[in-house]
Amino acid sequence: MKLTIKAGLQVSLPGPPVQRVVPSNPIRTVGLLGTDLPGVRAELLVAEGERVAAGDALFRDRKRPRICFTAPVAGTVSAIDLGEMRRLSSVAIAVDGGDRRHFDIPARLDRGAAQALLLESGLWPSFTARPFGRIPDPGSAPDAVFVAALDTLPLAACAQVVLAEGRADFALGVTALKPLTDGPVFVCQAPGSAVVAQDDKVLCVEVAGPHPAGLVGTHVSRLFPLHGQRSVWQIHYQDVMAIGALLRSGEIAGERVIALAGEGVRQPRLVRLPSGADLEDLVRGEVTEAPMRVVSGSPLGGRPSRFLGRHHWQVSVIPRAAASPRASRLGRFAAPRKPPPVIATAALERALAADIPVMPLLRALSVGDTETAARLGCCELLEEDMALIGYATGAAQDFAALLRSTLDALEPSR
Amino acid sequence: MIRGVWSRDTIGWVIAVALLPAFAVLLLEQGVPAAQRMVLALAVVLAWQALFRFSAGVPMSPTAAVTAVAVALLAPGEMATWQLVLAVTFGSVLGEAVFGGWGRNFLSPAVVALAFMFISFPEVSHPPAGPWIAAACAPAALLLLATGILSWRVLAAAVGSLVLTALALDADVASLTRLGGVAFGLVFLVGDPVAAPTTAAARVLYGALTGALTAYLGVRFGALGAPQAIVFAALLASIFAPLLDHAGVAAAVQRRRRRHG
């Protein structure tokens, strides 16, 4: 199957990565972040100072206790930070040793066995459910699974390069996805890169076009629109490779290949890191002198963070935004009291490849008209799909946050 | 994280740059009187923008230049200073500032100002603009189309419908190429991204409506290039723009429902 995205924006930024895995600084700390747990209230299972092996559970969801979050590496729990209302902010592990917990791999992988294995090993939170972008409920089954086996974000790692080293693991991982759904497993890949064999359940889709051609929101909207009670789960190809590695070895790999790139990186390249790597460790000595900021995720939708985010596959080092030149007293007095309005341009229309009229959607989101937003199809979208719109409008408003509050308002009614 | 260039202010400045050829031609053709009108109109718009900026935090906009050039170009008749000041005030305040500045308004302030002028002071006659203005609008249209600020759907539908309606009404179609005022109006007033609708189907309808109205009103006012024709056509069409957009959104929702069951 082929899918050509005619819309999209070519965002060219300085400092693209060399598509080759080159060693990085040693990572001494890894951390799991509370911001990666939408809708999860964490219940801690370890205390500060405790030793954990790779694959040991660190905390679990209070409401759905089968969902647990495991240590990607062996080490000592060095810090547990609680934020507002005692919600988990981060759990940090000082890396040492190589103890790995072994998981028993069931001989026959039916739905129950596959779910149990993924839940126990902490790979279950690799899935994000649409609509609403939550970690799916254990025991539920989606109408389809989407694997994004391409990455069109600016400065991202090329999926083909990363997959070349773990093709067998990826194929094994896809077999574990099949029992999870009664519907199809869509594997969306770059043109000309047969990453996995197609069969009656696995549908390979060649997606061509500029960003946002690689976003699952685009694929869902074009291939499997969400209407009625439909839901889909999405998973990143490297998470599929991690599932494959677990099935092969019975152990958590806990590593991922990410792009370390951007204007401020001396040697932009791919690096192999533990999940949740400490970005301070990573960029020490790698960044140029000019004032830069280190962002977990893409230059479009990433966020400044100490640790690499759960769903981030690149670290971008980009120039700090210059201070506003109009910070004078007169300027402050006359400062606009509302965010600047969005003007409809062709760039804005190209920023959303889903089958949704952009300006009406943005209007509905900015005035909080959840009903219209839902009728237009906002349930197919997640924050990541709004990042390019933020770019195309010159960051007029934080549409990702507006979409999140709209989705939160819609969630109870479904 | 990073920002693209298409913020409101950048778009405003691109539109202001696109005005330069028309501005230059106007100065060359009409000299000092045109310059006086432009300076006066610009001063009035900027004064109101500054007042609203400081009193209500409404951001200013470089599209003030559109109002200034439009007034000088489309209303070149002998007008008293107070008439010009009153009309531009009306357009700038009621067409734009009270809604929260350029980007939140739904009518072009230049169109509102000109319509006010034509209705309130009908005794002043305004000769149509010449072919050089039309030629000056070509690079402007190209710049705005290339930057995606002017919708090609609006422009194509408007030109097509203008020609077809003019043919149907037995007007002198050959003269269309020389209609400077119409060309300027289509590019800067009708094509204003704020006044035009935002869905694809609505844009085609909006363009077609403007073109047809321009030709019809042109014949009514006695000449295809009459400035009144393009101004009232733009005014009527942009009043209908929200309705057209509403229909466009309803059609998109309907299409979704049909496609997905």
XYZ file of C-alpha atoms in Angstrom:
675
model
C 0.000 0.000 0.000
C 1.208 3.502 -0.733
C 0.319 6.782 0.918
C 1.587 10.040 -0.525
C 1.297 13.123 1.640
C 1.049 16.170 -0.606
C 0.882 18.645 2.264
C 3.708 19.056 4.728
C 6.502 21.503 5.317
C 10.177 21.074 4.641
C 11.781 22.380 7.848
C 15.519 22.563 7.198
C 17.618 23.277 10.249
C 21.385 23.536 10.643
C 23.259 20.621 12.210
C 21.591 17.491 10.799
C 23.020 14.288 12.269
C 25.460 12.040 10.437
C 23.420 8.843 10.097
C 25.912 6.603 11.858
C 25.989 5.376 15.442
C 29.050 6.847 17.151
C 29.828 6.332 20.881
C 28.810 9.084 23.278
C 29.903 10.220 26.741
C 29.226 7.596 29.403
C 25.779 8.054 30.932
C 26.011 7.911 34.729
C 22.379 8.632 35.565
C 19.084 7.745 33.979
C 15.680 9.010 34.999
C 12.021 8.259 34.452
C 9.894 11.375 34.208
C 6.440 12.090 35.585
C 5.692 14.250 32.533
C 5.802 11.067 30.424
C 2.925 9.552 32.362
C -0.257 11.247 31.166
C -3.147 10.383 33.432
C -1.058 8.102 35.635
C -0.847 8.484 39.395
C 2.337 6.684 40.338
C 2.679 4.363 43.316
C 6.342 3.911 44.207
C 7.693 0.387 44.642
C 11.296 1.309 45.520
C 12.954 3.652 47.998
C 15.947 5.927 47.605
C 19.196 4.014 47.938
C 17.706 0.695 46.877
C 19.528 -1.397 44.271
C 17.578 -2.369 41.167
C 18.341 -4.631 38.217
C 17.395 -3.747 34.650
C 13.749 -4.762 34.373
C 12.848 -4.322 38.060
C 9.644 -2.358 38.613
C 10.191 1.148 40.005
C 6.589 2.284 40.294
C 3.148 1.393 39.013
C -0.118 3.082 38.196
C -2.253 3.410 41.307
C -5.499 2.963 39.362
C -4.326 0.229 37.013
C -1.714 -1.607 39.095
C -0.833 -4.041 36.304
C 0.861 -1.174 34.466
C 4.344 -0.941 35.888
C 7.365 1.075 34.946
C 10.684 -0.717 35.061
C 14.304 0.320 35.347
C 16.004 0.445 31.920
C 19.419 -0.138 33.529
C 20.806 -1.670 36.709
C 21.885 0.695 39.447
C 20.959 2.436 42.655
C 17.879 4.614 43.019
C 19.601 7.931 43.685
C 16.737 10.406 43.837
C 12.959 10.397 43.888
C 11.447 13.819 43.232
C 7.850 14.547 44.021
C 6.224 17.575 42.469
C 2.921 19.318 43.034
C 0.355 17.392 45.070
C 2.984 14.710 45.695
C 2.796 13.602 42.091
C 5.898 11.843 40.850
C 8.238 14.238 39.107
C 11.192 11.920 38.436
C 12.990 8.796 39.617
C 16.729 8.852 39.025
C 18.995 5.815 38.963
C 22.797 5.985 39.312
C 23.988 3.492 36.708
C 26.277 0.655 37.841
C 26.705 -3.016 37.140
C 24.871 -5.124 34.637
C 22.301 -7.171 36.572
C 19.370 -7.953 34.374
C 16.114 -9.436 35.444
C 15.089 -12.431 33.356
C 11.528 -12.714 32.103
C 9.963 -16.045 31.146
C 8.923 -15.981 27.521
C 5.699 -17.942 26.951
C 5.910 -20.606 24.257
C 2.631 -19.569 22.673
C 2.021 -15.853 22.407
C -1.746 -15.363 22.566
C -3.340 -12.077 23.612
C -3.294 -12.819 27.344
C 0.294 -14.025 27.364
C 1.533 -11.137 25.214
C -0.215 -8.553 27.385
C 1.083 -10.170 30.581
C 4.654 -10.190 29.297
C 4.530 -6.582 28.104
C 2.935 -5.437 31.359
C 5.411 -7.264 33.565
C 8.463 -6.151 31.633
C 7.389 -2.505 31.646
C 7.145 -2.322 27.855
C 3.378 -1.788 27.974
C 3.748 2.008 28.342
C 5.418 2.008 24.893
C 1.874 2.076 23.547
C -0.109 5.274 23.263
C -3.816 4.965 22.594
C -5.719 7.267 20.279
C -8.014 8.983 20.950
C -6.763 10.874 24.025
C -3.120 9.705 24.124
C -3.167 7.577 27.268
C -1.390 4.361 28.133
C -3.973 1.758 27.065
C -5.946 -0.227 29.650
C -4.656 -3.752 30.265
C -7.189 -6.251 28.985
C -8.488 -3.930 26.258
C -7.820 -4.423 22.561
C -7.549 -1.715 19.917
C -9.145 -1.845 16.462
C -5.697 -1.456 14.906
C -2.063 -0.980 15.867
C 0.107 1.587 14.115
C 3.881 1.206 14.003
C 5.706 4.310 12.827
C 8.785 2.864 11.126
C 9.861 6.210 9.736
C 10.740 9.533 11.284
C 10.235 12.730 9.316
C 10.929 15.164 12.155
C 13.696 17.673 11.469
C 17.121 16.477 12.686
C 15.773 12.972 13.396
C 17.565 9.656 13.062
C 16.862 7.807 9.829
C 14.699 4.797 10.693
C 16.272 2.681 7.958
C 19.741 3.090 9.482
C 18.543 2.144 12.958
C 16.409 -0.731 11.700
C 19.289 -2.144 9.647
C 20.951 -3.346 12.859
C 17.845 -4.827 14.412
C 15.733 -6.098 11.572
C 15.256 -9.517 13.178
C 14.239 -7.989 16.512
C 11.801 -5.705 14.735
C 10.187 -8.609 12.871
C 9.964 -10.577 16.123
C 8.434 -7.556 17.850
C 5.786 -7.215 15.156
C 4.733 -10.837 15.735
C 4.072 -9.913 19.370
C 1.824 -7.029 18.263
C -0.403 -9.232 16.133
C -2.272 -10.979 18.965
C -2.975 -7.635 20.675
C -5.614 -6.580 18.159
C -8.346 -8.214 16.113
C -7.697 -5.690 13.383
C -4.676 -4.895 11.238
C -1.166 -3.928 12.317
C -0.121 -1.026 10.096
C 3.631 -0.720 9.620
C 4.244 2.686 8.087
C 7.669 2.936 6.499
C 9.673 5.128 4.163
C 9.346 4.335 0.432
C 11.613 1.512 -0.680
C 12.401 0.190 2.783
C 10.754 -3.174 3.239
C 11.227 -3.466 6.981
C 8.945 -6.418 7.600
C 7.069 -9.008 5.567
C 3.435 -8.303 4.857
C 0.872 -10.953 5.733
C -2.880 -11.202 6.328
C -2.558 -9.147 9.503
C 0.480 -6.941 8.939
C -0.129 -4.161 6.433
C 2.976 -2.395 5.169
C 2.318 1.161 4.039
C 4.911 3.187 2.179
C 4.479 6.788 3.244
C 6.070 9.466 1.080
C 6.219 13.178 1.673
C 7.653 15.788 4.016
C 6.867 16.095 7.707
C 4.184 15.445 9.090
C 4.148 12.371 6.824
C 5.846 10.363 9.579
C 3.397 11.175 12.358
C 0.893 8.542 13.387
C -1.849 11.201 13.460
C -1.390 11.585 9.706
C -1.445 7.820 9.149
C -4.531 7.275 11.301
C -6.440 10.073 9.631
C -5.664 8.753 6.150
C -5.746 4.984 6.704
C -7.981 4.247 9.666
C -10.032 7.322 10.654
C -11.324 7.203 14.201
C -15.075 7.365 14.343
C -17.638 5.937 16.675
C -15.904 3.935 19.362
C -12.826 3.067 17.318
C -9.460 3.240 18.995
C -5.934 2.552 17.840
C -2.617 2.112 19.633
C 0.581 3.549 18.311
C 4.117 2.410 18.984
C 7.522 3.595 17.820
C 9.651 1.210 15.768
C 12.421 1.190 18.357
C 9.922 0.119 21.000
C 8.920 -2.723 18.669
C 12.607 -3.617 18.419
C 12.762 -3.601 22.239
C 9.832 -6.028 22.377
C 11.622 -8.219 19.842
C 14.813 -8.132 21.914
C 12.825 -9.142 24.993
C 11.286 -12.083 23.148
C 14.694 -13.141 21.869
C 16.735 -12.833 25.056
C 14.204 -12.666 27.872
C 15.834 -9.463 29.066
C 15.167 -5.748 28.791
C 17.476 -4.101 26.267
C 16.907 -0.686 27.824
C 18.786 1.096 25.063
C 17.768 3.198 22.135
C 19.443 4.957 19.232
C 18.755 8.655 19.179
C 19.927 11.576 17.090
C 22.051 14.138 18.895
C 21.828 17.062 16.522
C 21.236 20.748 16.012
C 23.155 23.936 15.498
C 24.849 23.725 18.876
C 26.305 20.214 18.594
C 29.965 19.911 17.647
C 29.536 16.479 16.086
C 25.870 15.850 15.177
C 25.341 12.081 14.961
C 23.431 9.073 16.199
C 24.211 7.765 19.685
C 23.150 4.669 21.593
C 21.792 5.577 25.013
C 19.871 3.983 27.837
C 16.235 5.105 27.940
C 15.879 8.179 30.119
C 19.564 9.094 29.796
C 20.746 12.149 31.704
C 21.093 14.840 29.027
C 23.678 16.731 31.073
C 25.923 13.663 30.913
C 25.221 13.305 27.205
C 26.040 16.838 26.070
C 29.015 17.505 28.367
C 31.747 18.810 26.083
C 29.620 18.293 22.981
C 28.034 21.726 22.771
C 29.470 24.841 21.133
C 30.146 28.018 23.083
C 27.158 30.090 21.939
C 24.102 30.231 24.219
C 22.201 27.031 23.412
C 19.514 25.014 25.029
C 19.277 21.255 25.141
C 15.873 19.913 24.230
C 14.596 16.391 24.711
C 12.734 15.628 21.497
C 12.500 17.461 18.205
C 13.183 21.165 17.688
C 9.466 21.494 16.883
C 7.787 19.824 19.819
C 10.513 18.926 22.298
C 10.927 20.286 25.785
C 13.859 21.268 27.948
C 14.403 18.399 30.341
C 17.080 16.809 32.484
C 16.326 13.296 31.197
C 15.494 11.954 27.774
C 11.704 11.616 27.476
C 9.977 8.239 27.134
C 8.677 9.064 23.655
C 11.610 11.147 22.478
C 14.028 9.779 19.899
C 16.273 12.753 19.458
C 18.076 15.397 21.475
C 18.198 18.811 19.836
C 20.615 21.531 20.792
C 19.171 24.744 19.415
C 19.881 28.440 19.951
C 18.257 30.081 22.920
C 15.421 32.354 21.859
C 16.680 35.924 21.917
C 15.135 38.117 24.595
C 12.349 40.263 23.199
C 13.816 43.560 22.015
C 10.690 45.393 23.136
C 11.156 44.790 26.823
C 11.297 48.527 27.487
C 8.966 50.155 29.987
C 6.884 51.605 27.170
C 6.738 48.196 25.504
C 5.579 46.492 28.674
C 2.915 49.126 29.185
C 1.625 48.654 25.655
C 2.146 44.920 25.479
C -0.676 43.062 23.726
C -2.967 41.502 26.307
C -3.904 38.539 24.161
C -1.759 36.118 22.152
C -1.391 37.277 18.553
C -4.101 36.014 16.188
C -3.403 33.291 13.662
C -3.491 34.363 10.013
C -4.451 31.691 7.485
C -1.502 31.005 5.186
C -0.644 28.175 2.844
C 2.132 27.126 5.261
C -0.420 26.665 8.009
C -2.665 24.540 5.804
C 0.270 22.336 4.907
C 1.225 21.864 8.553
C -1.613 19.432 9.195
C -1.770 16.460 6.868
C -4.823 14.954 8.538
C -8.170 15.322 6.787
C -9.246 18.244 8.979
C -9.718 21.932 7.999
C -6.963 23.712 9.923
C -8.273 27.204 10.624
C -11.700 26.071 11.869
C -9.938 23.534 14.106
C -7.582 26.158 15.523
C -10.487 28.531 16.112
C -12.454 25.835 17.900
C -9.426 24.946 20.030
C -8.575 28.522 20.943
C -12.104 29.382 22.079
C -12.524 26.030 23.826
C -15.367 24.854 21.560
C -14.893 21.148 22.257
C -18.005 20.121 20.367
C -16.896 21.662 17.064
C -13.339 20.413 17.557
C -14.685 16.880 18.004
C -16.926 17.159 14.934
C -13.930 18.306 12.883
C -11.979 15.234 14.003
C -9.616 16.473 16.717
C -9.830 13.055 18.406
C -7.469 11.682 15.774
C -4.787 14.104 16.902
C -2.349 14.287 19.775
C 0.027 16.982 20.950
C 2.780 15.772 18.610
C 0.575 16.504 15.596
C 0.214 20.154 16.637
C 3.953 20.859 16.860
C 4.274 21.772 13.187
C 1.269 24.099 13.465
C 3.012 25.855 16.326
C 5.993 26.300 14.047
C 3.945 27.472 11.062
C 2.107 30.123 13.078
C 5.267 31.494 14.655
C 4.188 30.045 18.025
C 1.184 32.366 18.197
C -0.480 30.116 20.753
C 0.329 26.796 22.390
C -2.053 24.695 20.329
C -0.686 21.446 21.757
C -1.809 22.530 25.231
C -5.162 23.703 23.871
C -5.661 20.342 22.157
C -4.764 18.551 25.383
C -7.378 20.464 27.376
C -9.965 19.823 24.644
C -9.177 16.085 24.666
C -9.331 16.033 28.471
C -12.773 17.633 28.274
C -13.949 15.110 25.672
C -12.542 12.010 27.351
C -15.258 11.396 29.978
C -17.998 11.519 27.321
C -16.651 8.516 25.469
C 10.305 25.192 20.562
C 11.595 26.817 17.402
C 9.313 29.235 15.590
C 8.570 29.572 11.922
C 8.547 32.943 10.256
C 4.815 33.189 9.585
C 3.804 35.197 12.598
C 1.125 37.859 12.272
C 3.679 40.669 12.122
C 5.806 39.029 9.427
C 2.749 38.455 7.264
C 1.745 42.082 7.754
C 5.163 43.267 6.644
C 5.147 41.038 3.554
C 1.811 42.560 2.562
C 3.259 46.037 3.128
C 6.234 45.176 0.892
C 3.868 43.878 -1.790
C 2.266 47.321 -1.836
C 5.470 49.036 -2.944
C 5.048 48.731 -6.753
C 1.495 50.094 -6.636
C 2.654 52.827 -4.285
C 5.455 53.825 -6.659
C 3.197 53.867 -9.719
C 0.646 55.952 -7.872
C 3.285 58.513 -6.915
C 4.638 58.672 -10.475
C 1.203 59.006 -12.043
C -0.437 61.430 -9.659
C 2.420 63.029 -7.755
C 1.895 65.303 -4.788
C -1.900 65.017 -4.298
C -1.683 61.204 -4.059
C 1.236 61.481 -1.632
C -0.746 63.904 0.511
C -3.741 61.584 0.639
C -1.581 58.597 1.508
C 0.314 60.403 4.245
C -2.902 61.743 5.727
C -4.654 58.346 5.643
C -1.613 56.579 7.072
C -1.296 59.156 9.853
C -4.965 58.711 10.785
C -4.773 54.897 10.804
C -1.551 54.884 12.809
C -2.998 57.369 15.295
C -5.992 55.135 15.919
C -3.825 52.017 16.078
C -1.547 53.704 18.623
C -4.515 54.857 20.687
C -6.000 51.363 20.797
C -2.609 49.864 21.473
C -2.055 51.985 24.552
C -5.599 52.019 25.833
C -6.683 48.450 25.095
C -3.501 46.519 24.259
C -4.609 45.935 20.657
C -1.457 45.150 18.662
C -0.543 47.509 15.816
C -0.119 46.259 12.299
C 1.862 47.186 9.195
C -1.294 46.597 7.148
C -2.120 50.232 7.954
C -0.289 50.841 4.680
C -2.961 48.884 2.775
C -5.641 51.320 3.947
C -3.472 54.318 3.059
C -2.655 53.154 -0.478
C -6.185 51.841 -1.095
C -7.755 55.153 -0.138
C -5.368 57.113 -2.338
C -5.736 54.707 -5.247
C -9.448 53.925 -5.267
C -10.772 57.300 -4.120
C -8.694 59.801 -6.043
C -11.502 62.387 -6.397
C -11.377 65.876 -4.917
C -12.227 65.363 -1.263
C -12.056 67.658 1.723
C -9.556 66.707 4.401
C -12.290 66.179 7.001
C -14.084 63.777 4.686
C -10.967 61.663 4.264
C -10.172 61.741 7.984
C -13.728 60.766 8.879
C -13.866 57.872 6.411
C -10.460 56.469 7.379
C -11.351 56.803 11.060
C -14.567 54.889 10.467
C -12.768 52.111 8.609
C -9.845 51.837 10.961
C -11.867 51.887 14.185
C -15.033 50.043 13.248
C -13.471 47.773 10.640
C -10.475 46.656 12.672
C -9.584 48.155 16.042
C -12.814 47.342 17.895
C -12.409 43.676 16.965
C -8.903 43.541 18.436
C -6.698 44.572 15.538
C -5.679 43.006 12.252
C -6.176 39.258 12.412
C -9.261 39.396 14.630
C -11.367 41.608 12.344
C -13.495 40.113 9.593
C -13.705 43.041 7.174
C -10.790 44.830 5.596
C -10.578 48.307 7.195
C -9.721 49.766 3.776
C -12.963 48.369 2.345
C -14.986 49.761 5.235
C -13.369 53.180 4.881
C -13.937 53.305 1.123
C -17.512 52.084 1.351
C -18.203 54.752 3.964
C -16.685 57.347 1.644
C -18.692 56.274 -1.397
C -21.962 56.156 0.530
C -21.515 59.327 2.585
C -20.005 61.569 -0.069
C -21.547 60.367 -3.345
C -21.101 63.790 -4.942
C -17.347 63.261 -5.354
C -16.512 61.420 -8.568
C -13.557 59.033 -8.652
C -11.796 58.267 -11.948
C -10.730 54.598 -12.280
C -7.046 53.681 -11.908
C -5.062 52.943 -15.047
C -3.227 49.978 -16.558
C 0.102 50.736 -14.843
C -1.496 50.085 -11.477
C -2.759 46.770 -12.832
C 0.782 45.947 -13.978
C 2.136 46.898 -10.542
C -0.275 44.459 -8.928
C 1.181 41.514 -10.853
C 4.458 41.285 -8.893
C 2.492 41.890 -5.689
C 0.161 39.016 -6.501
C 3.116 36.779 -7.338
C 4.847 37.614 -4.049
C 1.701 37.018 -2.006
C 0.883 33.787 -3.842
C 4.439 32.503 -3.459
C 4.424 33.228 0.261
C 1.026 31.588 0.618
C -0.621 34.711 2.026
C -2.959 35.212 -0.918
C -5.025 32.129 -1.675
C -4.759 31.093 -5.317
C -8.285 29.712 -5.072
C -9.704 33.129 -4.206
C -7.761 34.892 -6.940
C -8.444 32.327 -9.681
C -12.149 32.071 -8.863
C -12.501 35.851 -8.720
C -10.756 36.474 -12.035
C -12.619 33.640 -13.758
C -15.999 34.711 -12.489
C -15.280 38.373 -13.286
C -14.480 37.542 -16.906
C -17.436 35.183 -17.289
C -19.924 37.599 -15.740
C -18.576 40.483 -17.821
C -19.015 38.350 -20.950
C -22.537 37.415 -19.928
C -23.400 41.084 -19.359
C -21.904 42.115 -22.716
C -19.356 44.381 -21.075
C -16.126 45.348 -22.768
C -13.965 42.412 -21.672
C -10.863 43.686 -23.433
C -10.749 46.600 -21.014
C -10.362 44.194 -18.080
C -6.596 44.112 -18.426
C -6.418 47.834 -17.810
C -8.482 47.917 -14.654
C -5.922 48.989 -12.082
C -8.455 49.481 -9.303
C -9.982 46.057 -9.790
C -6.572 44.379 -9.834
C -5.523 46.197 -6.677
C -8.823 45.392 -4.993
C -8.637 41.702 -5.853
C -5.095 41.316 -4.559
C -5.177 43.480 -1.436
C -8.816 43.842 -0.380
C -10.535 40.654 -1.530
C -7.414 38.557 -1.042
C -6.787 39.858 2.493
C -6.204 36.570 4.365
C -8.240 37.870 7.275
C -11.287 38.905 5.255
C -11.301 35.812 3.032
C -12.713 32.502 4.245
C -10.336 29.709 5.230
C -11.764 26.470 3.848
C -10.991 25.486 0.267
C -14.570 25.288 -1.022
C -15.562 28.527 0.690
C -12.609 30.303 -0.902
C -13.717 29.326 -4.398
C -17.279 30.480 -3.686
C -16.020 33.706 -2.131
C -13.807 34.448 -5.116
C -16.597 33.649 -7.556
C -19.033 35.838 -5.636
C -16.617 38.778 -5.628
C -15.849 38.465 -9.312
C -19.490 38.277 -10.311
C -20.454 41.198 -8.066
C -17.573 43.322 -9.376
C -18.645 42.799 -12.983
C -22.337 43.315 -12.229
C -21.807 46.443 -10.107
C -19.293 47.713 -12.634
C -21.897 47.585 -15.377
C -24.386 49.205 -13.002
C -21.999 52.040 -12.099
C -21.354 52.644 -15.783
C -17.798 51.322 -16.157
C -16.225 47.980 -15.361
C -13.352 49.692 -13.587
C -15.447 51.893 -11.328
C -13.809 51.855 -7.882
C -17.243 51.613 -6.265
C -17.799 48.246 -7.942
C -14.753 46.471 -6.510
C -15.172 48.074 -3.081
C -18.830 47.123 -2.649
C -18.188 43.685 -4.130
C -15.377 43.146 -1.614
C -17.571 44.439 1.207
C -20.502 42.178 0.369
C -18.348 39.132 -0.238
C -16.442 39.517 3.017
C -19.698 39.946 4.923
C -20.683 36.585 3.463
C -17.258 35.033 4.152
C -18.074 33.723 7.662
C -21.269 32.153 6.316
C -19.358 30.546 3.444
C -16.788 29.265 5.926
C -19.544 27.847 8.078
C -20.881 26.006 5.036
C -17.372 24.843 4.164
C -16.882 23.402 7.642
C -20.303 21.732 7.537
C -19.372 20.197 4.183
C -16.065 18.930 5.582
C -17.843 17.373 8.559
C -20.439 15.850 6.258
C -17.753 14.439 3.984
C -16.048 12.898 6.992
C -19.277 11.344 8.132
C -20.042 9.931 4.683
C -16.551 8.561 4.265
C -16.359 6.983 7.687
C -19.994 6.041 8.245
